[in-house]
Short mmCIF file of C-alpha atoms in Angstrom, two decimals:
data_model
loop_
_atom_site.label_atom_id
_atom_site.label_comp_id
_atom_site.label_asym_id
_atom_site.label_seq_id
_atom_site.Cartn_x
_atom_site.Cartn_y
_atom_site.Cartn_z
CA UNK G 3 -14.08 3.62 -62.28
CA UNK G 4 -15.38 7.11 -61.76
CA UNK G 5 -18.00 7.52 -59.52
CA UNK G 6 -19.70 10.63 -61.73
CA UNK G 7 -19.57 8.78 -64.95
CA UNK G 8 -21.23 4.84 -63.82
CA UNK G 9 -25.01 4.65 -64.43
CA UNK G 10 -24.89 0.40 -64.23
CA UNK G 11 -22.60 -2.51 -64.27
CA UNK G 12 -22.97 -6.11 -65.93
CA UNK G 13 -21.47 -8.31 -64.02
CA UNK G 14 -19.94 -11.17 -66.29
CA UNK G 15 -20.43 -14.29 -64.27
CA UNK G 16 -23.20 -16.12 -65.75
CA UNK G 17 -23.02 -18.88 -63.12
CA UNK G 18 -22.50 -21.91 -61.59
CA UNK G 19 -24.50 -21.72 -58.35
CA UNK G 20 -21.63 -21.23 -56.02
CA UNK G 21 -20.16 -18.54 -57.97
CA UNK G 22 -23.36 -17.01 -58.18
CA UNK G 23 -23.14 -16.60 -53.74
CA UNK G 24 -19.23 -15.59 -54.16
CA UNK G 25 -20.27 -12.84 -56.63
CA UNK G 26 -23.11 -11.38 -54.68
CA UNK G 27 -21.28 -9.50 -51.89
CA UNK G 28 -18.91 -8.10 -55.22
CA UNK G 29 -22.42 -6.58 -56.74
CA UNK G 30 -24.22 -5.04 -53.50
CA UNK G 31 -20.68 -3.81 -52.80
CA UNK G 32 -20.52 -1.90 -56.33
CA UNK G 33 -24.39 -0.72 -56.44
CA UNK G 34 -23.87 1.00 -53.51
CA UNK G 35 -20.26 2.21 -54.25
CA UNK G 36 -21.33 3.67 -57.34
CA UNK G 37 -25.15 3.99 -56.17
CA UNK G 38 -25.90 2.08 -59.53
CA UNK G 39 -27.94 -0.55 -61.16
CA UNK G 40 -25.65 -3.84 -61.77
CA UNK G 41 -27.46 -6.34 -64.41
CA UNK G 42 -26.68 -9.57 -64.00
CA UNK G 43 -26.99 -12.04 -67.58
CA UNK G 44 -27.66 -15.67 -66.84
CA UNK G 45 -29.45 -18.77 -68.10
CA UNK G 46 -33.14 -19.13 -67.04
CA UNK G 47 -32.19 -21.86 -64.07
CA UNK G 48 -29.87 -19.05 -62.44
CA UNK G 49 -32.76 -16.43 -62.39
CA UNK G 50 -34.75 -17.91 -59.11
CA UNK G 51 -31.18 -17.66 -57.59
CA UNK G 52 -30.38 -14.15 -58.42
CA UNK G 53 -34.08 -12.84 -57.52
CA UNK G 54 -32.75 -13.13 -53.69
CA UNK G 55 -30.32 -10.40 -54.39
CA UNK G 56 -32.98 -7.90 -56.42
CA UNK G 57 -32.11 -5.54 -53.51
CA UNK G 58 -29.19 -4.37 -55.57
CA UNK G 59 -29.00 -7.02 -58.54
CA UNK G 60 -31.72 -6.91 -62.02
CA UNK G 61 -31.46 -10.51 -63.28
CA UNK G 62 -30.98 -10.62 -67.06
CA UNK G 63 -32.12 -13.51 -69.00
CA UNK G 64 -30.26 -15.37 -71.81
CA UNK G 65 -30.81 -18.34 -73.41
CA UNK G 66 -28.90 -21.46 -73.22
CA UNK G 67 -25.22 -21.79 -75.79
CA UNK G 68 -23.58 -24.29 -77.11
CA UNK G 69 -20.86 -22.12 -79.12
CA UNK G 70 -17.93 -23.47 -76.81
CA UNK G 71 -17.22 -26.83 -75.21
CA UNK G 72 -17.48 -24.76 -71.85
CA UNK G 73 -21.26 -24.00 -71.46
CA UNK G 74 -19.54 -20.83 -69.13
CA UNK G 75 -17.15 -19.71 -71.89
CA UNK G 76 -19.99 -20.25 -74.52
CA UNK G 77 -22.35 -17.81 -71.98
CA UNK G 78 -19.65 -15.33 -71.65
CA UNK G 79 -19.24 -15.04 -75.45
CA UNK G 80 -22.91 -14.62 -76.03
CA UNK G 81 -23.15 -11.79 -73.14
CA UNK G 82 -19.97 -10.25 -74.70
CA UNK G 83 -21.64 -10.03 -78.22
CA UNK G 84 -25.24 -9.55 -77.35
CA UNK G 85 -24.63 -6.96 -74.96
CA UNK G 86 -26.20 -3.83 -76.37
CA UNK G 87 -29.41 -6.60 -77.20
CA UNK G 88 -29.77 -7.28 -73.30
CA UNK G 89 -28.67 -4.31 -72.01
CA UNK G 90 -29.18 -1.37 -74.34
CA UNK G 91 -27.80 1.06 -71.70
CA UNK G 92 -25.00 -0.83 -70.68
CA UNK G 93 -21.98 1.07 -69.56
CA UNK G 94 -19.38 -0.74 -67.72
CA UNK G 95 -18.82 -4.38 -67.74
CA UNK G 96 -16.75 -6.21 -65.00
CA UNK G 97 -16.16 -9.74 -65.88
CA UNK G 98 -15.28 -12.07 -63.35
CA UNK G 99 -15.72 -15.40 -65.06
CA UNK G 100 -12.62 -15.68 -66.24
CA UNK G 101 -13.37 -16.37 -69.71
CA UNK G 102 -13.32 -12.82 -70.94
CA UNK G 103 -11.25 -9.81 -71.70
CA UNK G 104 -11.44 -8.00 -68.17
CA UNK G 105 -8.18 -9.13 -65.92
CA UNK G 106 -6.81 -12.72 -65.81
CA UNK G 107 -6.07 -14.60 -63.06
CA UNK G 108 -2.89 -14.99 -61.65
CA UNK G 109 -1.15 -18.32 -60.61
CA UNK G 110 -0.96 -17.65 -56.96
CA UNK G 111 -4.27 -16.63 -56.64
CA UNK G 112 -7.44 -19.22 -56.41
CA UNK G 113 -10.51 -18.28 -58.30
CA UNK G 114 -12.65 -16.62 -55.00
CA UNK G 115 -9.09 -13.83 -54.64
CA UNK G 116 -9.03 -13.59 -58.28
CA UNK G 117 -12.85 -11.98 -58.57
CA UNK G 118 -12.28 -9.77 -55.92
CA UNK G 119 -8.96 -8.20 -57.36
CA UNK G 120 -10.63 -8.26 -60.44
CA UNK G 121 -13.82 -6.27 -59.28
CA UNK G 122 -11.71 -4.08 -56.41
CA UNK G 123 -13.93 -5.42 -53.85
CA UNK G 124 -11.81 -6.12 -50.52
CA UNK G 125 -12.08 -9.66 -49.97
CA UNK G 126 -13.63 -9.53 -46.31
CA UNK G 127 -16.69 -8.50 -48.17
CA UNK G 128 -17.39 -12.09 -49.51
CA UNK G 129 -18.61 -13.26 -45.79
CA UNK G 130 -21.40 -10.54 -45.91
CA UNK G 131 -24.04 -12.04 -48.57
CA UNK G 132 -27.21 -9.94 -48.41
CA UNK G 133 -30.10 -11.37 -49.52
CA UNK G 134 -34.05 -11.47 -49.52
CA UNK G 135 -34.96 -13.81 -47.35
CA UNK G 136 -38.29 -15.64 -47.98
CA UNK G 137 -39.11 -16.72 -44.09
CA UNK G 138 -41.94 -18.36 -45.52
CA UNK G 139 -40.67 -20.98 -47.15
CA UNK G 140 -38.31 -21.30 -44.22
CA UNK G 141 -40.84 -22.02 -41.91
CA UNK G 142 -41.98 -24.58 -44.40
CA UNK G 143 -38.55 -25.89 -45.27
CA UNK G 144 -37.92 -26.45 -41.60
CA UNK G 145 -41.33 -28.25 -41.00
CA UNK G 146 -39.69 -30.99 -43.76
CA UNK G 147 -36.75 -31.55 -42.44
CA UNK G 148 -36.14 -30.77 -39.12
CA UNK G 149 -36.48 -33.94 -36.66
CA UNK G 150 -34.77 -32.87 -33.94
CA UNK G 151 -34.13 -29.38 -31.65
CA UNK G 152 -30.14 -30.30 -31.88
CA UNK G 153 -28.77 -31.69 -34.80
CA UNK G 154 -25.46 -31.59 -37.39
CA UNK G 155 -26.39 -30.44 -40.97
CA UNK G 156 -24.42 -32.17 -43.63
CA UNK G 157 -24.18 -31.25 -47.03
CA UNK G 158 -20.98 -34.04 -48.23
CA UNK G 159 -22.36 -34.81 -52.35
CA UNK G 160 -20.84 -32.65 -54.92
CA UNK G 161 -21.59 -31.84 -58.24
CA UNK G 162 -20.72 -34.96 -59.71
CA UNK G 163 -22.41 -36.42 -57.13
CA UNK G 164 -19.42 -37.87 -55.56
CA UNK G 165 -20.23 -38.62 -52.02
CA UNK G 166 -17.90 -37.50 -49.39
CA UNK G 167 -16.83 -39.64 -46.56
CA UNK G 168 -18.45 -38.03 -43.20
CA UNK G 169 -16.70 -38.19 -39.67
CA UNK G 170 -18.50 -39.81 -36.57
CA UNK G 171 -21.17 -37.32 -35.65
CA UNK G 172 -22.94 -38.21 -32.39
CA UNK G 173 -25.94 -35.64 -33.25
CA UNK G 174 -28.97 -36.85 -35.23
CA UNK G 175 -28.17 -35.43 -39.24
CA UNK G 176 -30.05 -33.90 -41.36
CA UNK G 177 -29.10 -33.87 -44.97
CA UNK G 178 -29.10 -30.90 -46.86
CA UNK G 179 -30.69 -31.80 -50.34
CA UNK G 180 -32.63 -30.86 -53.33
CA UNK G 181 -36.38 -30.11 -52.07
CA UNK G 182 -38.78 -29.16 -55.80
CA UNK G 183 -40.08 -25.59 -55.00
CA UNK G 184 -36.85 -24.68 -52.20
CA UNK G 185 -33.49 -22.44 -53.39
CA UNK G 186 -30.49 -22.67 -51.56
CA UNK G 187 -31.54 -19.34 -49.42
CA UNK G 188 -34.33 -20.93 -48.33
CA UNK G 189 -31.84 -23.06 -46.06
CA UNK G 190 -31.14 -20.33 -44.10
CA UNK G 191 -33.42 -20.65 -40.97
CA UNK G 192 -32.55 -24.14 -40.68
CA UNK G 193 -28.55 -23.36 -41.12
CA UNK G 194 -28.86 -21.02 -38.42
CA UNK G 195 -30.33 -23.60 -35.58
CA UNK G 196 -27.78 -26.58 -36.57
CA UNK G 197 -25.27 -26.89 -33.64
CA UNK G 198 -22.53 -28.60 -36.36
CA UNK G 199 -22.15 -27.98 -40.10
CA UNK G 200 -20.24 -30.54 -41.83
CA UNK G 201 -20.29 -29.58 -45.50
CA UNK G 202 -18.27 -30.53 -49.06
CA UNK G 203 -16.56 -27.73 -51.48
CA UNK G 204 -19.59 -26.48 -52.87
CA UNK G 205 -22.97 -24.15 -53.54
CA UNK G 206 -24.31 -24.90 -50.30
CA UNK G 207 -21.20 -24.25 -48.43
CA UNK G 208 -20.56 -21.00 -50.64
CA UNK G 209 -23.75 -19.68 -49.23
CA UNK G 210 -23.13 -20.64 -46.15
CA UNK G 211 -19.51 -19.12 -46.03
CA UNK G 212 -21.15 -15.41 -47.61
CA UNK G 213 -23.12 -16.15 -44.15
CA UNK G 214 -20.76 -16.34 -41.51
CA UNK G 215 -20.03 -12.30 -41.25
CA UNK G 216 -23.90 -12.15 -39.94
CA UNK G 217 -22.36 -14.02 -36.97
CA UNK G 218 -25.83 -16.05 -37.01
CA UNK G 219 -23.64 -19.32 -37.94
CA UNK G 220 -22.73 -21.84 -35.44
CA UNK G 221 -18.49 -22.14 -35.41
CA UNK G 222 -18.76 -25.49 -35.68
CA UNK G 223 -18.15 -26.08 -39.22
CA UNK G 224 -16.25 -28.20 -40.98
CA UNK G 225 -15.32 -28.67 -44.51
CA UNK G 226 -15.19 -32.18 -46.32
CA UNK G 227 -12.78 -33.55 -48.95
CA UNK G 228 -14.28 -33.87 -52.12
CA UNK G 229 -13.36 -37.29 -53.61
CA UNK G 230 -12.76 -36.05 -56.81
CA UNK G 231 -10.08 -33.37 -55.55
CA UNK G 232 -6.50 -34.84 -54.48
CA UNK G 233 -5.73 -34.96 -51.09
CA UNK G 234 -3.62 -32.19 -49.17
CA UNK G 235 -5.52 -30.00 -51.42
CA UNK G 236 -8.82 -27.64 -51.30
CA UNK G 237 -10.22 -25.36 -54.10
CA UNK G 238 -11.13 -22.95 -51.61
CA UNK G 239 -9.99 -20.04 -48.70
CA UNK G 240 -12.54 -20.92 -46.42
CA UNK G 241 -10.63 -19.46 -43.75
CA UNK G 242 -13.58 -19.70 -41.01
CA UNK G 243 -14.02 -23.34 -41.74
CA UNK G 244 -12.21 -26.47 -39.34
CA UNK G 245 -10.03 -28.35 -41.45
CA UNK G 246 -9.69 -31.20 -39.20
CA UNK G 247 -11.39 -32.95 -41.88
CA UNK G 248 -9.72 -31.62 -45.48
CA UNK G 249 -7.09 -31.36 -43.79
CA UNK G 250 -4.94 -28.86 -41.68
CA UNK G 251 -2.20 -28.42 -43.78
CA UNK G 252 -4.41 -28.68 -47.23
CA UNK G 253 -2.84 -26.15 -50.02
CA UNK G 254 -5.27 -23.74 -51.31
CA UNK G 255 -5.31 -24.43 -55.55
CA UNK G 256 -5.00 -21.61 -57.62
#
């Protein structure tokens, strides 16, 4: 990419939510590589998400598919064909979905490497998420929640809301969970006091891992086995997480 010729980038990754905080770093990286604009096309429930990264990300609204069995490949499609509708000055594309044309991912690469090699973004850059905080609703967030001065924050349901089996934690917990009228970022304030973070494969630990290069994180973090993934493996690199409970040895899958 020539740094004369790029006036804005679309970045192709219309979600999930944890994507969305892997992908981040990858834009603020580019806008200020290129000192351009980098649209960002996603359904209307990603939009609150992406407004904490306005900084260096405009949000671009599209409407909900059903052209595909995968909801992502069906958004990809519609982005691909509806560009110049979205984004009449659109210039460069970089899709890192991995339902597109851009650059396909390898087998011994999981899916965080793969959108970095894909967007030419070094890799270290996916602990430093920037974002617009809203300290705010932090201060209200933490007058919910928080019960106690030390405590272990544990985040262990997936998706599928699977529940993952938690350790023996001697500190009081408080549960990380879906509050109406809170994003993810909003956690922040409250991520930073907990002495322990014990935390499943996931959005919340995605943010949290974009975190850790603020050095604002406690190091006691741990990741937890996901009961729908097989054990001895982990769908992540997570390579400032304890493993103790995913296990040491775990194989990263591509």
């Amino acid at each position: 990419m020539d740094t004369q010729q790029i006036e804005n980038i679309t970045l192709v990754q219309p979600g999930p939510f944890g994507d969305l905080f892997v992908c981040a770093p990858i834009a603020k990286y580019l806008s200020e590589k290129f000192s351009c604009k980098i649209y960002w096309p996603a359904r209307e429930k990603f939009i609150p998400t992406l407004k904490y990264f306005t900084d260096y990300v405009q949000p671009v609204v599209i409407p909900d598919t059903n052209d595909h069995s995968d909801w992502l490949r069906s958004d990809v499609m519609y982005i691909y064909k509806h560009i110049k509708e979205l984004i009449p000055n659109a210039k460069v594309l970089v899709d890192l979905a991995d339902r597109g044309n851009y650059i396909q991912q390898s087998s011994k690469e999981n899916f965080e490497q793969y959108k970095y090699r894909a967007s030419r973004v070094p890799f270290e850059e996916k602990n430093r998420l920037s974002f617009r905080r809203n300290t705010d609703k932090e201060k209200e967030l933490e007058d919910i929640v928080l019960t106690h001065k030390e405590f272990a924050l544990v985040h262990n349901i997936d998706s599928y809301s699977s529940r993952a089996a938690l350790p023996n934690i001697e500190l009081p917990i408080i549960q990380i969970r879906e509050i109406p009228g809170f994003n993810i970022p909003d956690w922040y304030s409250v991520i930073t006091k907990a002495k322990q973070i014990y935390c499943v494969e996931s959005s919340i630990h995605q943010f949290i891992d974009g975190l850790i290069g603020s050095g604002s994180i406690t190091q006691d973090r741990y990741l937890l086995r996901r009961p729908i993934v097989k054990e001895g493996i982990r769908l992540t690199m997570s390579p400032y997480w304890k493993l103790d409970y995913i296990g040491k040895d775990s194989i990263v899958q591509g």
